[in-house]
XYZ file of C-alpha atoms in Angstrom:
580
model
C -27.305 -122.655 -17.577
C -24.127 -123.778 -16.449
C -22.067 -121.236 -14.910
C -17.305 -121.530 -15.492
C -16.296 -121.808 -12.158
C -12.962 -119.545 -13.498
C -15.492 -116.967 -14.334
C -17.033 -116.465 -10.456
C -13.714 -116.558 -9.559
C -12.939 -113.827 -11.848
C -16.299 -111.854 -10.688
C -15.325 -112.625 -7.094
C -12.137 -110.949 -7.495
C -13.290 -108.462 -9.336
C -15.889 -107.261 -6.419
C -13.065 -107.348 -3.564
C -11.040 -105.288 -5.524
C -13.636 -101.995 -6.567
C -14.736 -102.543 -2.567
C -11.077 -102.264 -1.550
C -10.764 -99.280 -3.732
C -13.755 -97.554 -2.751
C -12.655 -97.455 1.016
C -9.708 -95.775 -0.061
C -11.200 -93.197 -1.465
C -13.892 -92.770 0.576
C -11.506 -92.828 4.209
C -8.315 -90.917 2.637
C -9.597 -87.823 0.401
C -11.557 -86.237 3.597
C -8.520 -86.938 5.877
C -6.135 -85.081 3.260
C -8.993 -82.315 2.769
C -8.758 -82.029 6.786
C -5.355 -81.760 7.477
C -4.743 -79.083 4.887
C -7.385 -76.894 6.244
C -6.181 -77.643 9.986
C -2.674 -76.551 8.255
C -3.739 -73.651 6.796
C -6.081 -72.081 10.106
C -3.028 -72.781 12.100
C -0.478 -70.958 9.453
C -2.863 -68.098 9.298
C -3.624 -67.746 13.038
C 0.204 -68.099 13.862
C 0.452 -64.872 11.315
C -2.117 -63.031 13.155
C -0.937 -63.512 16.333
C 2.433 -62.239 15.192
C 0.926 -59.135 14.038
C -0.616 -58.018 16.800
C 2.237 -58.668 19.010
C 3.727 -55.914 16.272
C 1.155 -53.880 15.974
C 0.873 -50.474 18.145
C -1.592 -47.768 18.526
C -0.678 -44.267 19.052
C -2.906 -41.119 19.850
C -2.631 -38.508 16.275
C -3.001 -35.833 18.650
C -0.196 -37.655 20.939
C 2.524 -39.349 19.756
C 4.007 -40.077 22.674
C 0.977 -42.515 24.166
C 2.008 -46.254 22.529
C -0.286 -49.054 23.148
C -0.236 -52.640 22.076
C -4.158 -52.826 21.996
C -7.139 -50.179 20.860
C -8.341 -47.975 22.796
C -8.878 -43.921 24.081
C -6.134 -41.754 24.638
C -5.614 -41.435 28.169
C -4.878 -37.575 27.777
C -7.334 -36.563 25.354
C -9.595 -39.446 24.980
C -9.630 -39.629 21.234
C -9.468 -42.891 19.529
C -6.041 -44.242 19.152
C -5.002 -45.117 15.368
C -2.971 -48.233 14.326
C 1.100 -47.106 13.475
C 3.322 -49.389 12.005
C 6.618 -49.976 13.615
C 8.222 -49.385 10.131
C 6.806 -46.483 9.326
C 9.851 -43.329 9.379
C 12.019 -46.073 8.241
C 13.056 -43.858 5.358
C 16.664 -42.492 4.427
C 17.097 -38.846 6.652
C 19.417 -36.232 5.634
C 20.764 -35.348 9.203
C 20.842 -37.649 12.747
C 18.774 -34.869 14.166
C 15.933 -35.346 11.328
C 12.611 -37.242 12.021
C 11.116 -39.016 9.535
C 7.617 -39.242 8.804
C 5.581 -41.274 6.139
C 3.171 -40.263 4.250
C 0.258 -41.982 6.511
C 1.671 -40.003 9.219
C 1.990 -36.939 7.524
C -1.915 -37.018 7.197
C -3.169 -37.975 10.870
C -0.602 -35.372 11.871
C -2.540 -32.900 9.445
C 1.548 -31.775 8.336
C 0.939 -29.590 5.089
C 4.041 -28.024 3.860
C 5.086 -24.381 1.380
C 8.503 -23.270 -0.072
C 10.447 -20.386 1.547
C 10.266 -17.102 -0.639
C 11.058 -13.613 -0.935
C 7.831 -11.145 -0.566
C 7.561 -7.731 -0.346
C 6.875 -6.644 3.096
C 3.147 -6.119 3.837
C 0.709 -5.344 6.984
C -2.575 -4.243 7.563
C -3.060 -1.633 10.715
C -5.683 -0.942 12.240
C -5.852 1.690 14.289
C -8.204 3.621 16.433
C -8.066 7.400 16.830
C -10.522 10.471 18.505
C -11.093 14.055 16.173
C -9.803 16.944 17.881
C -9.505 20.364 17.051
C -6.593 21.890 14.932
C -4.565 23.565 17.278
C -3.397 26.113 15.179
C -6.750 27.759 14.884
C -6.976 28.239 18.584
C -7.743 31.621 19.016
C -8.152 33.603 21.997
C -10.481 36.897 22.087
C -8.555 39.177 25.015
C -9.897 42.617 26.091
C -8.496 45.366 23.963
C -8.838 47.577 26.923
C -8.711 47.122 31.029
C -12.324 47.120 32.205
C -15.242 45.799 34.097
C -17.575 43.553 31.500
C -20.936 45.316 31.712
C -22.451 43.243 29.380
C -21.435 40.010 27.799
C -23.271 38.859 24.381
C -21.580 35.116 24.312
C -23.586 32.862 26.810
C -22.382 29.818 25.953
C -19.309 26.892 25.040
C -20.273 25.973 21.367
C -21.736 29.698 20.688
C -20.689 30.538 17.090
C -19.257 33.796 16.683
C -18.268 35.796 13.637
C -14.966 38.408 13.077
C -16.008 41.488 13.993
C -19.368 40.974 15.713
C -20.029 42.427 19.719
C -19.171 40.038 21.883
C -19.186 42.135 25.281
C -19.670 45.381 26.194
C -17.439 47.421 29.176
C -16.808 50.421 31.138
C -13.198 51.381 31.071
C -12.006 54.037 33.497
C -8.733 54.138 32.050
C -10.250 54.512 28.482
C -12.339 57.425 29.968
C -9.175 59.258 31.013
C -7.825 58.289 27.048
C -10.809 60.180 25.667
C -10.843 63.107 27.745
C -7.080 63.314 27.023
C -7.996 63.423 23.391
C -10.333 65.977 23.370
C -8.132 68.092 25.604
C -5.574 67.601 22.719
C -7.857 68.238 19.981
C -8.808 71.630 20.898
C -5.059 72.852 21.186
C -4.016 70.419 17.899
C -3.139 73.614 15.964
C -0.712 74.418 18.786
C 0.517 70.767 19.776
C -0.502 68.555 16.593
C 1.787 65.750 17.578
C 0.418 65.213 21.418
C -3.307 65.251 19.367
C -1.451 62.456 17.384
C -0.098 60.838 20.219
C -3.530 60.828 21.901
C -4.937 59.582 18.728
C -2.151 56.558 18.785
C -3.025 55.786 22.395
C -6.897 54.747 21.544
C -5.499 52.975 18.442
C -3.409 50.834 20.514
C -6.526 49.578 22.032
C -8.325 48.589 19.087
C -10.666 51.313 18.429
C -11.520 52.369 15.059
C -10.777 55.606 13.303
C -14.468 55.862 13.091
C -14.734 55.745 16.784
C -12.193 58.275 17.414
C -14.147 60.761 14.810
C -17.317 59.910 16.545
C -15.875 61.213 20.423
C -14.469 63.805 18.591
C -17.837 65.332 16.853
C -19.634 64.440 20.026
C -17.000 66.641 22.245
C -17.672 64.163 25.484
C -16.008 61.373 26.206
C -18.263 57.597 26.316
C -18.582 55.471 29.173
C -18.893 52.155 28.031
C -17.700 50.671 24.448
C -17.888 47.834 22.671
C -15.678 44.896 22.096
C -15.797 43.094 18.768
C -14.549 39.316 18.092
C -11.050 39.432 16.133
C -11.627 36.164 14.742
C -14.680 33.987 13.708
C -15.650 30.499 15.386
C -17.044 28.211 17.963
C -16.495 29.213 21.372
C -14.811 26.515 23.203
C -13.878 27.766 26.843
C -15.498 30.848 28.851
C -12.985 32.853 30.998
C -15.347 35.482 32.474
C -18.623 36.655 33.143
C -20.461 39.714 33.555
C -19.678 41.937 36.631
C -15.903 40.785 36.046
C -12.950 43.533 36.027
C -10.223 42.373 32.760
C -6.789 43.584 32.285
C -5.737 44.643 29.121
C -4.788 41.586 27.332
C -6.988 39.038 29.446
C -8.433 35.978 27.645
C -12.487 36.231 27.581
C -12.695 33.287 25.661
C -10.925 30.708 23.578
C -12.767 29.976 19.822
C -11.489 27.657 17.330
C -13.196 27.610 13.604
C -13.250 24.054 13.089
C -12.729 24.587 9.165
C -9.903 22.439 9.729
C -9.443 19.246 12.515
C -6.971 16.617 13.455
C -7.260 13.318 13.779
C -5.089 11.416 16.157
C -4.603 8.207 16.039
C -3.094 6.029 18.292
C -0.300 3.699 17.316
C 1.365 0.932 19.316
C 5.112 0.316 19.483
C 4.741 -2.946 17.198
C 2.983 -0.774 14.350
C 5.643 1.853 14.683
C 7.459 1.341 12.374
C 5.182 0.659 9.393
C 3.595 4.176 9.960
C 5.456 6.680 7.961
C 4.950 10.798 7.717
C 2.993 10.394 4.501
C 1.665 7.287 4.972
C -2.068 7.046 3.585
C -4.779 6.348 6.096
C -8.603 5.687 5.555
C -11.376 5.744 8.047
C -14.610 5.695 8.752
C -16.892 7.248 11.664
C -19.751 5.376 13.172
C -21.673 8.836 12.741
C -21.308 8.108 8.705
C -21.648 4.078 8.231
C -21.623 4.060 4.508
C -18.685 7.052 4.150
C -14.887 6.827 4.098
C -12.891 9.205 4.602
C -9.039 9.343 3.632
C -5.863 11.632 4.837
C -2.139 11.453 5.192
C -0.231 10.805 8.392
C 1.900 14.426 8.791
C 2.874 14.804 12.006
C 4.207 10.896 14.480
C 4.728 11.909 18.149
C 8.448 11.760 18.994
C 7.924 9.900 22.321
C 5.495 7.663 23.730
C 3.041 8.462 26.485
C 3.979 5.866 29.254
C 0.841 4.670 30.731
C -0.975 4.004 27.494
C 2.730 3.078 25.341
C 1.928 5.286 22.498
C 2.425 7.084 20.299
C -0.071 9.762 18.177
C 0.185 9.998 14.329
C -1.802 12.901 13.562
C -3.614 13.363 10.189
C -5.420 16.815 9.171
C -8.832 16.871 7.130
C -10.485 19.586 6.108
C -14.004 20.227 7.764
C -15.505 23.230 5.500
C -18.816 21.948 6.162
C -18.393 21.207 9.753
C -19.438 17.707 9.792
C -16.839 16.038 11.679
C -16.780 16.979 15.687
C -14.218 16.616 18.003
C -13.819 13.564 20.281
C -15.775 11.784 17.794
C -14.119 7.999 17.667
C -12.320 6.956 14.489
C -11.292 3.411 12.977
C -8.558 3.832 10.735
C -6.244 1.754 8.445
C -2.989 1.981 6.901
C -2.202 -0.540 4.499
C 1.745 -0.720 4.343
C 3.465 -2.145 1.391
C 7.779 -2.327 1.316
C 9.030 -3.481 -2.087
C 12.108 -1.992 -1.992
C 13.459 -4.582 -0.416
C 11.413 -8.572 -0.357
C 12.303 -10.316 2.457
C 12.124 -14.006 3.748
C 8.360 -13.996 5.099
C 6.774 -17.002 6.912
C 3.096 -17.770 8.137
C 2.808 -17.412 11.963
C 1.755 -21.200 12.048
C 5.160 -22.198 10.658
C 6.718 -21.015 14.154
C 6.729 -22.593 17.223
C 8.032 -19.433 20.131
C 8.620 -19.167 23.457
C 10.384 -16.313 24.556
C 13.424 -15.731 22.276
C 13.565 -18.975 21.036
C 11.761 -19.339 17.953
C 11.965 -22.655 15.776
C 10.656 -23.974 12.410
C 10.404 -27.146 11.175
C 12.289 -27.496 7.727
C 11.498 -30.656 5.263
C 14.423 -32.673 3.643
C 13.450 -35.541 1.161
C 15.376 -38.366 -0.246
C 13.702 -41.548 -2.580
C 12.684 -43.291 0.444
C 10.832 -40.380 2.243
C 10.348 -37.506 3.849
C 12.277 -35.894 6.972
C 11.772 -33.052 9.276
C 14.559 -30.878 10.965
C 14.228 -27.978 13.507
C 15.912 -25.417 12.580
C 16.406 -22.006 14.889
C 15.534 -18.853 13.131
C 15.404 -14.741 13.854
C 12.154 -13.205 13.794
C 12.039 -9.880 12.964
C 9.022 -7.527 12.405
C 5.659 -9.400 13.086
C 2.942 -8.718 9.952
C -1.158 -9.159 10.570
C -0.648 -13.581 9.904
C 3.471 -14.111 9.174
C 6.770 -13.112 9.979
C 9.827 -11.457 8.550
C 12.397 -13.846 9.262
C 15.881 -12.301 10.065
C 18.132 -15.143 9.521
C 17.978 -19.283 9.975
C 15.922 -19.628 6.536
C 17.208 -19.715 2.984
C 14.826 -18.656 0.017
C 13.357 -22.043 -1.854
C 13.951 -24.124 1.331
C 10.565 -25.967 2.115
C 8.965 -25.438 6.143
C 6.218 -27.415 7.836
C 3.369 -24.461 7.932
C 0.930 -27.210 9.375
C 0.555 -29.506 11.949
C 4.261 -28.189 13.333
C 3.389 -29.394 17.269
C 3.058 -32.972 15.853
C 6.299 -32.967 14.335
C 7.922 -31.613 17.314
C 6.172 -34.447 19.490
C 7.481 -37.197 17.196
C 10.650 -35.345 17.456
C 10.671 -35.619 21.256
C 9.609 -39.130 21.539
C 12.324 -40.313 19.070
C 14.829 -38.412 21.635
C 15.697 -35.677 19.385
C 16.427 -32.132 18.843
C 12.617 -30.171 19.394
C 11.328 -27.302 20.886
C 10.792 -28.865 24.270
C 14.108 -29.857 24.882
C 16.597 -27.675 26.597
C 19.485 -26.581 24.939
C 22.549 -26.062 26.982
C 23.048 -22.498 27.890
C 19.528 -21.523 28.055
C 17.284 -20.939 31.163
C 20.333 -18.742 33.401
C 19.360 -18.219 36.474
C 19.670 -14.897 38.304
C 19.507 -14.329 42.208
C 17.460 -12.166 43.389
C 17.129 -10.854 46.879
C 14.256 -11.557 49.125
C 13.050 -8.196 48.388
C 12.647 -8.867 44.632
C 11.233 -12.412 45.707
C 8.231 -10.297 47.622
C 7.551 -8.245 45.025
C 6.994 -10.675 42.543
C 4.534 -13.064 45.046
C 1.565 -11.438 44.492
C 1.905 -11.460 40.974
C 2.517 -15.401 41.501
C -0.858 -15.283 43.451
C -3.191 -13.391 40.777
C -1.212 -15.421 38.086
C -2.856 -18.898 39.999
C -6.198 -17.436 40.501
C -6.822 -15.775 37.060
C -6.083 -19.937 35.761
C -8.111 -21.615 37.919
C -10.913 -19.396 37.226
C -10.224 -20.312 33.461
C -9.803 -24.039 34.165
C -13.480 -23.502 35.693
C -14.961 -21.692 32.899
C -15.917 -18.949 35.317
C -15.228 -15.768 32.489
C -16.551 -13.292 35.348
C -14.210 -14.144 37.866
C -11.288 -14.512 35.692
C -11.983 -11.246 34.097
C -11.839 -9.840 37.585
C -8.643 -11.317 38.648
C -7.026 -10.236 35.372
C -7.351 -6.699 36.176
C -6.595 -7.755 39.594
C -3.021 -9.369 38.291
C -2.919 -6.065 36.314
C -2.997 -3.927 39.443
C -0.635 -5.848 41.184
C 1.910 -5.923 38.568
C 1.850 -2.001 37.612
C 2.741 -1.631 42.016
C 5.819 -4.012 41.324
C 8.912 -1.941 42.987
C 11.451 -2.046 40.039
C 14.195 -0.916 42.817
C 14.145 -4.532 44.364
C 15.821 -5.874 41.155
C 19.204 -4.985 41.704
C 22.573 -5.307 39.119
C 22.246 -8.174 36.484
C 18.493 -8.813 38.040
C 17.382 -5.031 37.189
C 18.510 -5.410 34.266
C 16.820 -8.738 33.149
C 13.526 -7.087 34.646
C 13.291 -4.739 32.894
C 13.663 -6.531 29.637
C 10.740 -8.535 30.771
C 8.836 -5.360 32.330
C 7.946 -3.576 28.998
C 6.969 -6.807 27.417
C 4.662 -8.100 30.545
C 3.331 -4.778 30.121
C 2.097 -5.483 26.686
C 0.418 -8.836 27.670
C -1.328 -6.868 30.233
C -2.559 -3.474 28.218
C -5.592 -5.076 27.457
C -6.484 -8.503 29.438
C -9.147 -6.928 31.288
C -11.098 -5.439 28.332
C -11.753 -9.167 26.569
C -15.147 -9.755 26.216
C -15.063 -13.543 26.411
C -13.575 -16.082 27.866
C -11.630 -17.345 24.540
C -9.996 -14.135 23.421
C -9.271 -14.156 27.981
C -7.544 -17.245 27.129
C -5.381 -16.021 23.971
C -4.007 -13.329 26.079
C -3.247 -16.056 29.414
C -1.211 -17.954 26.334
C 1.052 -14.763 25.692
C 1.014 -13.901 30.036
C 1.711 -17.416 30.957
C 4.839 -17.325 28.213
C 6.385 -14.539 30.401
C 5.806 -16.106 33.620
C 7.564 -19.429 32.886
C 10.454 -17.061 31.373
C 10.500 -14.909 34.713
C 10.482 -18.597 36.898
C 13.188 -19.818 34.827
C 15.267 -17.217 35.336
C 14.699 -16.169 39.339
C 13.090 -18.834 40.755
C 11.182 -16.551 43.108
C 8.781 -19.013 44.639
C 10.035 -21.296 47.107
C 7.301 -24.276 46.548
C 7.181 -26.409 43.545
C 6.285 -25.172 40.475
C 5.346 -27.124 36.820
C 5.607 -26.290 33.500
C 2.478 -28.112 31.695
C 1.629 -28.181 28.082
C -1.699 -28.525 26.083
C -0.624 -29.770 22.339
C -5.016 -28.778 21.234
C -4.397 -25.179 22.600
C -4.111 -21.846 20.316
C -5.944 -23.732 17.279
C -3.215 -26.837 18.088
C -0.653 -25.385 17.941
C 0.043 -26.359 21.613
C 0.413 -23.799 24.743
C 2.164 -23.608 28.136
C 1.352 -22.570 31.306
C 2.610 -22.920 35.342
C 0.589 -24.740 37.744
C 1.125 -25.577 41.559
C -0.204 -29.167 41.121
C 1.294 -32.031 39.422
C -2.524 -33.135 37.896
C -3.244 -31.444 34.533
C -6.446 -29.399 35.126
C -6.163 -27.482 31.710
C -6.888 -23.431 31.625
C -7.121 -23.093 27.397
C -10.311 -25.813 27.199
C -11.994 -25.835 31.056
C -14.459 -28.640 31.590
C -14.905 -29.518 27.670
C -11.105 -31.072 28.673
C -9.964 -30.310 31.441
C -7.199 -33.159 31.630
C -5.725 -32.707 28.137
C -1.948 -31.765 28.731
C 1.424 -33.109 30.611
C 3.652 -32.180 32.533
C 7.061 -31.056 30.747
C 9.206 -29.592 33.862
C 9.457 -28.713 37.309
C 10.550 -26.018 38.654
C 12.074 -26.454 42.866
């Protein structure tokens, strides 16, 4: 077959052509394919690297630690959290505010309630001892002078009854009496009134008409007589004993009836006044587990005792049956309700105290977010788990009841208003002589060893040097305070002397540690204002301590070794001041 030449040339053409257009496809999709991916690793790693130049990581226990990479917290060693830089961004109400988002506001465990009116409440507890009525403390005296020939009631706790012999005497003066009487008797038709005024004499000392008859119809006077109890009950003190010579008048022994007893209970000056003459107060008695028993408060002690600070409420029971005992121990309750006038109450955990400066954290919100601002308030009485707040709060107004420490942290670190920061006109110092300055060194010197023993878990030891501090403190000489530094002593005296009542009795080393919170408070107030110790002092702070809601103390070292958590973290705190 003859082949066109114009039609190879045609299929020629045709071949160069789909080759040509095959290498193009098959050199230039992958290189487009390529590039884009190249583009887009690049775009996105750019992007990252960006971010983590922005990102930082913050402890949620410690604001104030900022890192630009993961890690442990250097104070506490939990795992830091990612924060982003514009988080608290938000609209605030007030330059002093601190804002906090709502990712914040979880880490920080903030939870929040509104301000209101309440009636005023408390539950007391108190302890008390039974003790006898007083007013049926009798006292059976001899009726006549004589020597006690025999005496019929052997014993303290001997139950006697009215009229029943309790001792038998000879009287030589009530010999004389009878013999005087007789006398008189047989010239009575003569001198009737001196047989009346013999008659009269006897009388006087208690013997009966019947007795009288008796000497008289035996015509000879008797040597010994009896003495009969004026009043019935259980002897509790013996005066005398046989062979003993009485005057008229002199107490044999005392006897109380026990149909009626008091119990006193004891009542500390912060429970004062919530325990009213009529208040109602139920107890119970370990020698009755499943009983109650109930009175009313009728008598409060005008004055305190002033080594135990206080003061006795007495209630009286009635004891027909004789069941209750003096000295036998007493827990007792008074539940107190006010609603005669609701007041501005707040949960304890809402307040952030040291000394008199007490703080709460109140929340403004706008559209964009939600603020915090510290606010100063008066605290007035303190209830079993809140406070009655004087002024500085406003009924509605909405407080941080949660998490109030973290607040205050964030508050610090942004350089604003908190509770750590020292306001202007706080802290005045006082001088005080070198005399005042010795007394308080030893105090300084318990104070140091009672919180290393805690930092060292050692409860034993610690217990120890807290009665130890006790001692020390009780021989403080109040006359080396002098002017304006007796008087600021003695403002902190009676309150130190609180912390102390009871910082030996703990049991364990935790409830040890509660009270060191409350001792150590003092101390850093009496540092601030005297300055009595001529080396360095610092002020550290544990934000975990007293269930987090942070706690102070003073140390002589600038390393944290922490008293509230010993060895389980020892290092957790900083260092917020130092004292020269």
């Amino acid at each position: 077959m003859k082949i066109n030449k114009s039609t190879i040339i045609i299929v020629v053409i045709s071949v160069l052509i789909g080759a040509v257009v095959g290498y193009f496809i098959s050199t230039t999709r992958p290189l487009t394919s390529g590039s884009a991916n190249q583009e887009i690793s690049t775009s996105s790693h750019q992007h990252t690297e960006e971010e983590s130049k922005d990102q930082i990581w913050t402890c949620s226990m410690h604001p104030s630690v900022r890192q630009n990479e993961p890690g442990d917290c250097p104070i506490c060693g939990m795992d830091l959290i990612p924060v982003s830089e514009a988080e608290g961004e938000s609209d605030v109400l007030s330059e002093d505010a601190i804002s906090m988002s709502a990712t914040a506001m979880k880490l920080a465990q903030v939870s929040t309630t509104k301000v209101e009116r309440k009636a005023v409440e408390k539950d007391i507890r108190l302890t008390a001892k039974i003790q006898e009525d007083e007013r049926l403390n009798y006292a059976q005296t001899a009726h006549f002078p004589g020597r006690v020939e025999d005496l019929r009631v052997n014993y303290v706790g001997e139950y006697v009854q009215k009229g029943q012999v309790v001792a038998v005497l000879y009287s030589p003066e009530l010999l004389t009496a009878q013999e005087e009487l007789l006398q008189a008797y047989q010239d009575k038709e003569n001198q009737p009134q001196l047989f009346e005024a013999s008659k009269e004499k006897l009388k006087n000392w208690k013997l009966t008409d019947a007795q009288i008859e008796n000497i008289i119809a035996s015509g000879k006077p008797k040597e010994q007589f009896e003495l009969r109890a004026d009043y019935s009950g259980y002897v509790t003190e013996k005066k005398v004993k046989e062979g003993d010579y009485v005057k008229l008048g002199q107490s044999l022994f005392e006897v109380n009836n026990l149909s009626s007893v008091w119990v006193l209970f004891d009542v500390y000056e912060r429970d004062i006044p919530f325990v009213k003459l009529g208040s109602e107060v139920n107890f119970t008695i370990s020698s009755f587990p499943n009983e109650e028993f109930s009175g009313k408060i009728n008598f409060i002690d005008p004055s305190l005792n002033p080594q135990s600070r206080v003061a006795k409420a007495r209630a009286e029971i009635q004891n027909v049956e004789g069941r209750l005992k003096p000295e036998m121990l007493v827990k007792g309750n008074i539940q107190y309700i006010d609603n005669s006038a609701p007041k501005i109450i707040i949960p304890k955990s809402a307040v952030m105290w040291t000394g008199k400066k007490s703080v709460v954290y109140v929340q403004e919100q706008t559209e964009k977010g939600v603020s915090f601002v510290m606010r100063n308030v008066e605290l007035g009485q303190p209830l079993n788990d809140a406070f009655v707040i004087e002024k500085g709060l406003e009924e509605g107004e909405e407080i941080a009841v949660q998490g109030v420490f973290s607040i205050d942290a964030a508050a610090q670190l942004s350089g604003k208003t908190s509770m750590m920061s020292t306001d202007k006109g706080e802290g005045e110092q006082i001088a005080l002589s070198d005399n005042g300055k010795a007394e308080l060194n030893p105090l300084y010197t318990k104070y140091f060893e009672l919180k290393d023993a805690l930092t060292e878990d050692d409860f034993e030891t610690a217990k120890a040097k807290a009665e130890e501090l006790k001692a020390v403190f009780g021989k403080i000489d109040m006359k080396a305070f002098q002017d304006d530094a007796h008087e600021k002593w003695m403002s902190y005296h009676g309150k130190m002397e609180k912390v102390l009542e009871h910082i030996h009795h703990h049991d364990n080393i935790e409830d040890l540690r509660k009270n060191f919170i409350a001792l150590s408070d003092w101390m850093i107030q009496v540092t601030e204002t005297f300055i009595p110790i001529s080396e360095t002092l610092y002020l550290q702070h544990c934000p975990m301590a007293d269930n987090d809601q942070g706690a102070d103390w003073l140390s002589k070292e600038e390393p944290i070794v922490n008293p509230y958590f010993g060895e389980s973290m020892l290092r957790c705190g900083e260092v917020k001041k130092k004292f020269n």
